[in-house]
């Protein structure tokens, strides 16, 4: 048999090193063994192919701290380098169950259950040993530690403890270590290993305490059964049974006289019973006749009682019906001639509740169908309906006059509005308080007759519209009058720059005025819309109302046409949208006035006003705020129109350059656009808005188109003009392009155009000054393209070796003059001197690349000819620059 890993001392030393290295302190490893780890699902057998087993090492260790000894079960795994490292640690004091898995046919798999695991829904891991001997050694070691150190044993499932004890006696050599615990419980036997040959400190211990075993022996000793052989005991039992049966027969024979006397008594009793039976038959006939008479009497009596109870129930029902049909005097007075003052509202509410209940009780299915056909019931119901119509008419007329009067008093009081030198925020708290007094009355009016709510709602909305418009108008006028700013039309892209251009600080006051108007009135309009919806008892859901209102046109003249849900909800939503339309009708004109003033005063304010409106537009999507959302959309469209005029004007200024600009140098609108962009970003404050991105796209696209058109007027200088202007565009927008994606796109576009223009201009300069050299190379390439063999090219006219030498001699002999002429050519037409060094470097690099390809061609076609290499040419050029 192969040696068990539990006897591997090298493995034990590795485990001790891994435990010490993990910060667990100095611990003694009692037993360590290699196992295979797998996992199954609670209540399901483990399937070997389902989860791949993982190699692990189980180490059982102890640690003494003060007067206590702690036992641990450590799980170690192999790292990528084959070194053991700690993976899991369990305290044996929490071990509650040891279960040998019956699903494993080999019987070498067990599971340890701990009572302190965080998730008991996840099955603990299963440990598979190489054979049963190893499994018994691990379990036996764990149980001994639990018993000796902790004083208790876990629950053992799937195996017999007695068999475990017998196995331990057969496979254990008594050779143990004793450690005395500081708590005075005596020596603790710590088994190191259990083997068939030798063990390093194992013990032969029963799994039952010695005291318990002695008690069991004493108990069994108290019973003296008196037999030694089982056959002798069986014979003894048979003899005693036969003796007992003989005694029973003898006793029966001795009682014969008594039996005879009992039989005579039974005959007398039988005669008496027969006489009794005859008497009972006679009495039964008499009782049957009497029972029939009683049943007849009870039947007649039950009919009378049933009729009496029905009469009583009918009288009670009629009394209840009369009670419902009787109108209390106080309610009748309140419904017909009562006042609607605030002090009498409780009486009016009680009367409404009674009337609603009375009408409902006289309608099916609350009323029995048989009563509904009674003339008295029909007449009384008609009377209640007439009373309902009277009350609803009186209440509607009162509220239709009350709400407008209440709002008119606020309009007539000038202290409620902004005045010269004093800006006053609107306060509708008192108005809402007085309206809430009649909130319950409105609910009862709607429940009694919802058709009367239409005129009442419209009256309230029209009056409130006048109040809101006056508040907005006076507030906006006072804001405009309190701010003194100078007119600022922006940075022109054409013509002379203004002597003094405004800044963000100059526009801040105008933007703050618009922000103050929005911050005051947008929440007010949302609150008023919500208050109106609840006060006037609209039943439509907020989401449906919001969606339908958003489908209304921005002019606010059409109502919602979409229907969803039930017909009543569709009508309610249409009425709500119509009422909100009337409440906010025309109020956008007062907001437009301050937008017009701000845009005409300082066009840059359009950017900040757009940001303020956009923030509110994204936030006002709550209940009953749909029409306010439409108002904000109209304001945003108005601001967009002004800003679009500004952008169109900038584009028009750029387009004018096509007819008036010169065909050389940097166009004026290129550097001015960078100033314009920086000014725009100063107002944007780092936000990303489609409004600004679209303006960048529109203006820069026109700029590039006009630049290309102007450059084509003089084709000779087109590349020079393009590279100078694209370079200026990149220099001006370098910082902004790093943070603004839209400008970064145009920056890269300008960079590509700049590189192309530089390449074309440099190639033109090179071909002018090295015409012979590169014409020879071009003719050679043409012959190669025509599929002429390279060895035949030197025999063509003008392509001989002599011609090649002449070309090289003329090029190299005049190289210093040619390079000087090239530099002067680059310098001649450039107006931006800062570009000359970079262009000259590009020119030398491009020349060397072309010369290198020429050298390769010579080596291929004229292999015997000697020409300066690319490196030699580079050194020659460097020496010329030093001169």
mmCIF file of N, CA, C and O in Angstrom, residues 138-202:
data_model
loop_
_atom_site.group_PDB
_atom_site.id
_atom_site.type_symbol
_atom_site.label_atom_id
_atom_site.label_comp_id
_atom_site.label_asym_id
_atom_site.label_seq_id
_atom_site.Cartn_x
_atom_site.Cartn_y
_atom_site.Cartn_z
ATOM 1 N N UNK A 138 -8.652 11.305 9.523
ATOM 2 C CA UNK A 138 -8.998 12.728 9.652
ATOM 3 C C UNK A 138 -10.181 12.907 10.593
ATOM 4 O O UNK A 138 -10.169 13.741 11.506
ATOM 5 N N UNK A 139 -11.238 12.099 10.386
ATOM 6 C CA UNK A 139 -12.439 12.256 11.215
ATOM 7 C C UNK A 139 -12.119 11.898 12.666
ATOM 8 O O UNK A 139 -12.565 12.567 13.611
ATOM 9 N N UNK A 140 -11.358 10.824 12.864
ATOM 10 C CA UNK A 140 -11.014 10.418 14.224
ATOM 11 C C UNK A 140 -10.200 11.506 14.924
ATOM 12 O O UNK A 140 -10.411 11.800 16.101
ATOM 13 N N UNK A 141 -9.292 12.134 14.201
ATOM 14 C CA UNK A 141 -8.481 13.219 14.778
ATOM 15 C C UNK A 141 -9.366 14.414 15.159
ATOM 16 O O UNK A 141 -9.219 15.000 16.220
ATOM 17 N N UNK A 142 -10.295 14.763 14.270
ATOM 18 C CA UNK A 142 -11.187 15.909 14.538
ATOM 19 C C UNK A 142 -12.053 15.619 15.761
ATOM 20 O O UNK A 142 -12.227 16.471 16.655
ATOM 21 N N UNK A 143 -12.632 14.398 15.843
ATOM 22 C CA UNK A 143 -13.499 14.071 16.975
ATOM 23 C C UNK A 143 -12.720 14.059 18.285
ATOM 24 O O UNK A 143 -13.226 14.506 19.330
ATOM 25 N N UNK A 144 -11.500 13.563 18.269
ATOM 26 C CA UNK A 144 -10.691 13.557 19.493
ATOM 27 C C UNK A 144 -10.393 14.982 19.957
ATOM 28 O O UNK A 144 -10.445 15.282 21.148
ATOM 29 N N UNK A 145 -10.041 15.870 19.016
ATOM 30 C CA UNK A 145 -9.768 17.264 19.392
ATOM 31 C C UNK A 145 -11.018 17.921 19.957
ATOM 32 O O UNK A 145 -10.958 18.670 20.931
ATOM 33 N N UNK A 146 -12.169 17.684 19.332
ATOM 34 C CA UNK A 146 -13.417 18.285 19.817
ATOM 35 C C UNK A 146 -13.735 17.793 21.227
ATOM 36 O O UNK A 146 -14.199 18.550 22.081
ATOM 37 N N UNK A 147 -13.468 16.511 21.490
ATOM 38 C CA UNK A 147 -13.795 15.940 22.797
ATOM 39 C C UNK A 147 -12.813 16.398 23.870
ATOM 40 O O UNK A 147 -13.217 16.787 24.974
ATOM 41 N N UNK A 148 -11.506 16.386 23.574
ATOM 42 C CA UNK A 148 -10.498 16.687 24.575
ATOM 43 C C UNK A 148 -10.331 18.183 24.808
ATOM 44 O O UNK A 148 -10.208 18.628 25.946
ATOM 45 N N UNK A 149 -10.311 18.957 23.727
ATOM 46 C CA UNK A 149 -10.048 20.405 23.855
ATOM 47 C C UNK A 149 -11.331 21.173 24.129
ATOM 48 O O UNK A 149 -11.371 22.071 24.980
ATOM 49 N N UNK A 150 -12.399 20.828 23.406
ATOM 50 C CA UNK A 150 -13.646 21.602 23.505
ATOM 51 C C UNK A 150 -14.643 20.972 24.463
ATOM 52 O O UNK A 150 -15.617 21.602 24.853
ATOM 53 N N UNK A 151 -14.514 19.682 24.796
ATOM 54 C CA UNK A 151 -15.400 19.036 25.741
ATOM 55 C C UNK A 151 -16.730 18.605 25.168
ATOM 56 O O UNK A 151 -17.671 18.321 25.906
ATOM 57 N N UNK A 152 -16.899 18.606 23.845
ATOM 58 C CA UNK A 152 -18.167 18.203 23.218
ATOM 59 C C UNK A 152 -17.864 17.591 21.865
ATOM 60 O O UNK A 152 -16.818 17.856 21.264
ATOM 61 N N UNK A 153 -18.818 16.755 21.365
ATOM 62 C CA UNK A 153 -18.662 16.113 20.063
ATOM 63 C C UNK A 153 -19.705 16.642 19.093
ATOM 64 O O UNK A 153 -20.857 16.885 19.486
ATOM 65 N N UNK A 154 -19.362 16.835 17.813
ATOM 66 C CA UNK A 154 -20.358 17.240 16.822
ATOM 67 C C UNK A 154 -21.252 16.067 16.451
ATOM 68 O O UNK A 154 -20.976 14.913 16.780
ATOM 69 N N UNK A 155 -22.314 16.367 15.743
ATOM 70 C CA UNK A 155 -23.232 15.344 15.269
ATOM 71 C C UNK A 155 -22.559 14.565 14.128
ATOM 72 O O UNK A 155 -22.019 15.154 13.198
ATOM 73 N N UNK A 156 -22.622 13.231 14.217
ATOM 74 C CA UNK A 156 -21.982 12.388 13.206
ATOM 75 C C UNK A 156 -23.080 11.707 12.403
ATOM 76 O O UNK A 156 -23.972 11.055 12.962
ATOM 77 N N UNK A 157 -23.067 11.877 11.074
ATOM 78 C CA UNK A 157 -24.089 11.347 10.184
ATOM 79 C C UNK A 157 -23.404 10.485 9.127
ATOM 80 O O UNK A 157 -22.369 10.873 8.566
ATOM 81 N N UNK A 158 -24.011 9.312 8.856
ATOM 82 C CA UNK A 158 -23.511 8.469 7.781
ATOM 83 C C UNK A 158 -22.450 7.465 8.190
ATOM 84 O O UNK A 158 -21.915 6.754 7.335
ATOM 85 N N UNK A 159 -22.106 7.384 9.477
ATOM 86 C CA UNK A 159 -21.115 6.409 9.912
ATOM 87 C C UNK A 159 -21.394 6.045 11.369
ATOM 88 O O UNK A 159 -22.025 6.820 12.101
ATOM 89 N N UNK A 160 -20.928 4.876 11.780
ATOM 90 C CA UNK A 160 -21.171 4.360 13.143
ATOM 91 C C UNK A 160 -19.966 4.699 14.016
ATOM 92 O O UNK A 160 -18.813 4.382 13.688
ATOM 93 N N UNK A 161 -20.258 5.353 15.153
ATOM 94 C CA UNK A 161 -19.169 5.736 16.058
ATOM 95 C C UNK A 161 -18.515 4.501 16.662
ATOM 96 O O UNK A 161 -17.300 4.460 16.915
ATOM 97 N N UNK A 162 -19.348 3.455 16.896
ATOM 98 C CA UNK A 162 -18.778 2.226 17.480
ATOM 99 C C UNK A 162 -17.782 1.607 16.505
ATOM 100 O O UNK A 162 -16.686 1.163 16.895
ATOM 101 N N UNK A 163 -18.143 1.586 15.204
ATOM 102 C CA UNK A 163 -17.199 1.064 14.217
ATOM 103 C C UNK A 163 -15.946 1.922 14.156
ATOM 104 O O UNK A 163 -14.835 1.405 13.994
ATOM 105 N N UNK A 164 -16.123 3.231 14.317
ATOM 106 C CA UNK A 164 -14.963 4.118 14.347
ATOM 107 C C UNK A 164 -14.072 3.781 15.540
ATOM 108 O O UNK A 164 -12.837 3.754 15.438
ATOM 109 N N UNK A 165 -14.700 3.518 16.685
ATOM 110 C CA UNK A 165 -13.917 3.176 17.882
ATOM 111 C C UNK A 165 -13.168 1.861 17.673
ATOM 112 O O UNK A 165 -11.992 1.721 18.041
ATOM 113 N N UNK A 166 -13.850 0.861 17.074
ATOM 114 C CA UNK A 166 -13.187 -0.414 16.816
ATOM 115 C C UNK A 166 -12.031 -0.240 15.836
ATOM 116 O O UNK A 166 -10.960 -0.850 15.985
ATOM 117 N N UNK A 167 -12.265 0.603 14.813
ATOM 118 C CA UNK A 167 -11.181 0.846 13.840
ATOM 119 C C UNK A 167 -9.987 1.485 14.531
ATOM 120 O O UNK A 167 -8.837 1.157 14.256
ATOM 121 N N UNK A 168 -10.280 2.417 15.466
ATOM 122 C CA UNK A 168 -9.188 3.104 16.154
ATOM 123 C C UNK A 168 -8.377 2.133 16.993
ATOM 124 O O UNK A 168 -7.150 2.228 17.080
ATOM 125 N N UNK A 169 -9.083 1.139 17.644
ATOM 126 C CA UNK A 169 -8.346 0.166 18.461
ATOM 127 C C UNK A 169 -7.471 -0.747 17.616
ATOM 128 O O UNK A 169 -6.388 -1.168 18.015
ATOM 129 N N UNK A 170 -7.954 -1.069 16.408
ATOM 130 C CA UNK A 170 -7.202 -1.977 15.550
ATOM 131 C C UNK A 170 -6.011 -1.307 14.881
ATOM 132 O O UNK A 170 -5.016 -1.959 14.575
ATOM 133 N N UNK A 171 -6.093 0.000 14.624
ATOM 134 C CA UNK A 171 -5.060 0.676 13.820
ATOM 135 C C UNK A 171 -4.239 1.670 14.624
ATOM 136 O O UNK A 171 -3.582 2.529 14.035
ATOM 137 N N UNK A 172 -4.298 1.609 15.917
ATOM 138 C CA UNK A 172 -3.601 2.614 16.719
ATOM 139 C C UNK A 172 -2.496 1.960 17.528
ATOM 140 O O UNK A 172 -2.700 0.909 18.148
ATOM 141 N N UNK A 173 -1.325 2.529 17.518
ATOM 142 C CA UNK A 173 -0.221 2.146 18.398
ATOM 143 C C UNK A 173 -0.133 3.191 19.475
ATOM 144 O O UNK A 173 -0.068 4.389 19.171
ATOM 145 N N UNK A 174 -0.193 2.802 20.706
ATOM 146 C CA UNK A 174 -0.261 3.776 21.809
ATOM 147 C C UNK A 174 1.082 4.470 21.934
ATOM 148 O O UNK A 174 2.055 3.908 22.425
ATOM 149 N N UNK A 175 1.139 5.634 21.402
ATOM 150 C CA UNK A 175 2.365 6.447 21.516
ATOM 151 C C UNK A 175 1.921 7.886 21.385
ATOM 152 O O UNK A 175 1.644 8.366 20.306
ATOM 153 N N UNK A 176 1.721 8.586 22.473
ATOM 154 C CA UNK A 176 1.027 9.887 22.451
ATOM 155 C C UNK A 176 1.840 10.936 23.173
ATOM 156 O O UNK A 176 2.741 10.643 23.935
ATOM 157 N N UNK A 177 1.440 12.131 22.886
ATOM 158 C CA UNK A 177 1.992 13.291 23.591
ATOM 159 C C UNK A 177 0.920 13.795 24.541
ATOM 160 O O UNK A 177 -0.246 13.869 24.166
ATOM 161 N N UNK A 178 1.312 14.181 25.698
ATOM 162 C CA UNK A 178 0.363 14.717 26.664
ATOM 163 C C UNK A 178 0.715 16.165 26.919
ATOM 164 O O UNK A 178 1.850 16.511 27.150
ATOM 165 N N UNK A 179 -0.318 16.957 26.855
ATOM 166 C CA UNK A 179 -0.163 18.382 27.170
ATOM 167 C C UNK A 179 -1.194 18.723 28.216
ATOM 168 O O UNK A 179 -2.382 18.395 28.050
ATOM 169 N N UNK A 180 -0.774 19.325 29.248
ATOM 170 C CA UNK A 180 -1.685 19.694 30.343
ATOM 171 C C UNK A 180 -2.245 21.071 30.056
ATOM 172 O O UNK A 180 -1.496 22.024 29.862
ATOM 173 N N UNK A 181 -3.560 21.155 30.001
ATOM 174 C CA UNK A 181 -4.204 22.451 29.747
ATOM 175 C C UNK A 181 -4.142 23.302 30.993
ATOM 176 O O UNK A 181 -4.281 22.789 32.122
ATOM 177 N N UNK A 182 -3.994 24.601 30.832
ATOM 178 C CA UNK A 182 -3.863 25.486 31.990
ATOM 179 C C UNK A 182 -5.138 25.583 32.785
ATOM 180 O O UNK A 182 -5.116 26.071 33.911
ATOM 181 N N UNK A 183 -6.289 25.202 32.244
ATOM 182 C CA UNK A 183 -7.537 25.376 32.978
ATOM 183 C C UNK A 183 -7.778 24.256 33.982
ATOM 184 O O UNK A 183 -8.833 24.191 34.615
ATOM 185 N N UNK A 184 -6.832 23.319 34.098
ATOM 186 C CA UNK A 184 -6.949 22.305 35.138
ATOM 187 C C UNK A 184 -7.748 21.107 34.762
ATOM 188 O O UNK A 184 -8.131 20.330 35.623
ATOM 189 N N UNK A 185 -8.070 20.881 33.490
ATOM 190 C CA UNK A 185 -8.873 19.747 33.086
ATOM 191 C C UNK A 185 -8.037 18.487 32.858
ATOM 192 O O UNK A 185 -8.513 17.507 32.296
ATOM 193 N N UNK A 186 -6.799 18.515 33.218
ATOM 194 C CA UNK A 186 -5.984 17.318 33.077
ATOM 195 C C UNK A 186 -5.280 17.279 31.750
ATOM 196 O O UNK A 186 -5.346 18.214 30.936
ATOM 197 N N UNK A 187 -4.621 16.216 31.443
ATOM 198 C CA UNK A 187 -3.832 16.113 30.201
ATOM 199 C C UNK A 187 -4.740 16.007 28.994
ATOM 200 O O UNK A 187 -5.798 15.411 29.042
ATOM 201 N N UNK A 188 -4.276 16.609 27.889
ATOM 202 C CA UNK A 188 -4.976 16.546 26.609
ATOM 203 C C UNK A 188 -4.126 15.742 25.663
ATOM 204 O O UNK A 188 -2.954 16.076 25.436
ATOM 205 N N UNK A 189 -4.695 14.674 25.097
ATOM 206 C CA UNK A 189 -3.953 13.819 24.183
ATOM 207 C C UNK A 189 -4.102 14.368 22.787
ATOM 208 O O UNK A 189 -5.209 14.473 22.276
ATOM 209 N N UNK A 190 -3.042 14.767 22.148
ATOM 210 C CA UNK A 190 -3.068 15.361 20.822
ATOM 211 C C UNK A 190 -2.535 14.347 19.836
ATOM 212 O O UNK A 190 -1.316 14.140 19.735
ATOM 213 N N UNK A 191 -3.385 13.680 19.087
ATOM 214 C CA UNK A 191 -2.890 12.687 18.129
ATOM 215 C C UNK A 191 -2.242 13.365 16.962
ATOM 216 O O UNK A 191 -2.811 14.258 16.364
ATOM 217 N N UNK A 192 -1.026 12.949 16.651
ATOM 218 C CA UNK A 192 -0.356 13.493 15.488
ATOM 219 C C UNK A 192 -0.814 12.773 14.247
ATOM 220 O O UNK A 192 -1.320 13.357 13.322
ATOM 221 N N UNK A 193 -0.640 11.459 14.165
ATOM 222 C CA UNK A 193 -1.089 10.676 13.021
ATOM 223 C C UNK A 193 -1.546 9.328 13.525
ATOM 224 O O UNK A 193 -1.247 8.915 14.656
ATOM 225 N N UNK A 194 -2.261 8.574 12.721
ATOM 226 C CA UNK A 194 -2.708 7.217 13.069
ATOM 227 C C UNK A 194 -2.290 6.320 11.925
ATOM 228 O O UNK A 194 -2.760 6.492 10.806
ATOM 229 N N UNK A 195 -1.408 5.387 12.168
ATOM 230 C CA UNK A 195 -0.906 4.511 11.115
ATOM 231 C C UNK A 195 -0.984 3.075 11.589
ATOM 232 O O UNK A 195 -1.256 2.785 12.769
ATOM 233 N N UNK A 196 -0.759 2.138 10.652
ATOM 234 C CA UNK A 196 -0.738 0.718 10.995
ATOM 235 C C UNK A 196 0.621 0.294 11.548
ATOM 236 O O UNK A 196 0.764 -0.740 12.170
ATOM 237 N N UNK A 197 1.653 1.040 11.257
ATOM 238 C CA UNK A 197 2.992 0.622 11.672
ATOM 239 C C UNK A 197 3.415 1.424 12.894
ATOM 240 O O UNK A 197 3.610 0.887 13.976
ATOM 241 N N UNK A 198 3.568 2.739 12.746
ATOM 242 C CA UNK A 198 3.961 3.610 13.846
ATOM 243 C C UNK A 198 3.202 4.911 13.702
ATOM 244 O O UNK A 198 2.776 5.261 12.622
ATOM 245 N N UNK A 199 3.060 5.614 14.771
ATOM 246 C CA UNK A 199 2.433 6.936 14.743
ATOM 247 C C UNK A 199 3.234 7.850 15.636
ATOM 248 O O UNK A 199 3.856 7.388 16.580
ATOM 249 N N UNK A 200 3.186 9.106 15.351
ATOM 250 C CA UNK A 200 3.987 10.081 16.070
ATOM 251 C C UNK A 200 3.137 10.732 17.136
ATOM 252 O O UNK A 200 2.847 11.919 17.088
ATOM 253 N N UNK A 201 2.655 9.977 18.084
ATOM 254 C CA UNK A 201 1.864 10.564 19.165
ATOM 255 C C UNK A 201 0.404 10.270 19.059
ATOM 256 O O UNK A 201 -0.424 11.079 19.424
ATOM 257 N N UNK A 202 -0.054 9.097 18.494
ATOM 258 C CA UNK A 202 -1.484 8.786 18.432
ATOM 259 C C UNK A 202 -1.903 8.173 19.751
ATOM 260 O O UNK A 202 -1.086 7.778 20.572
#
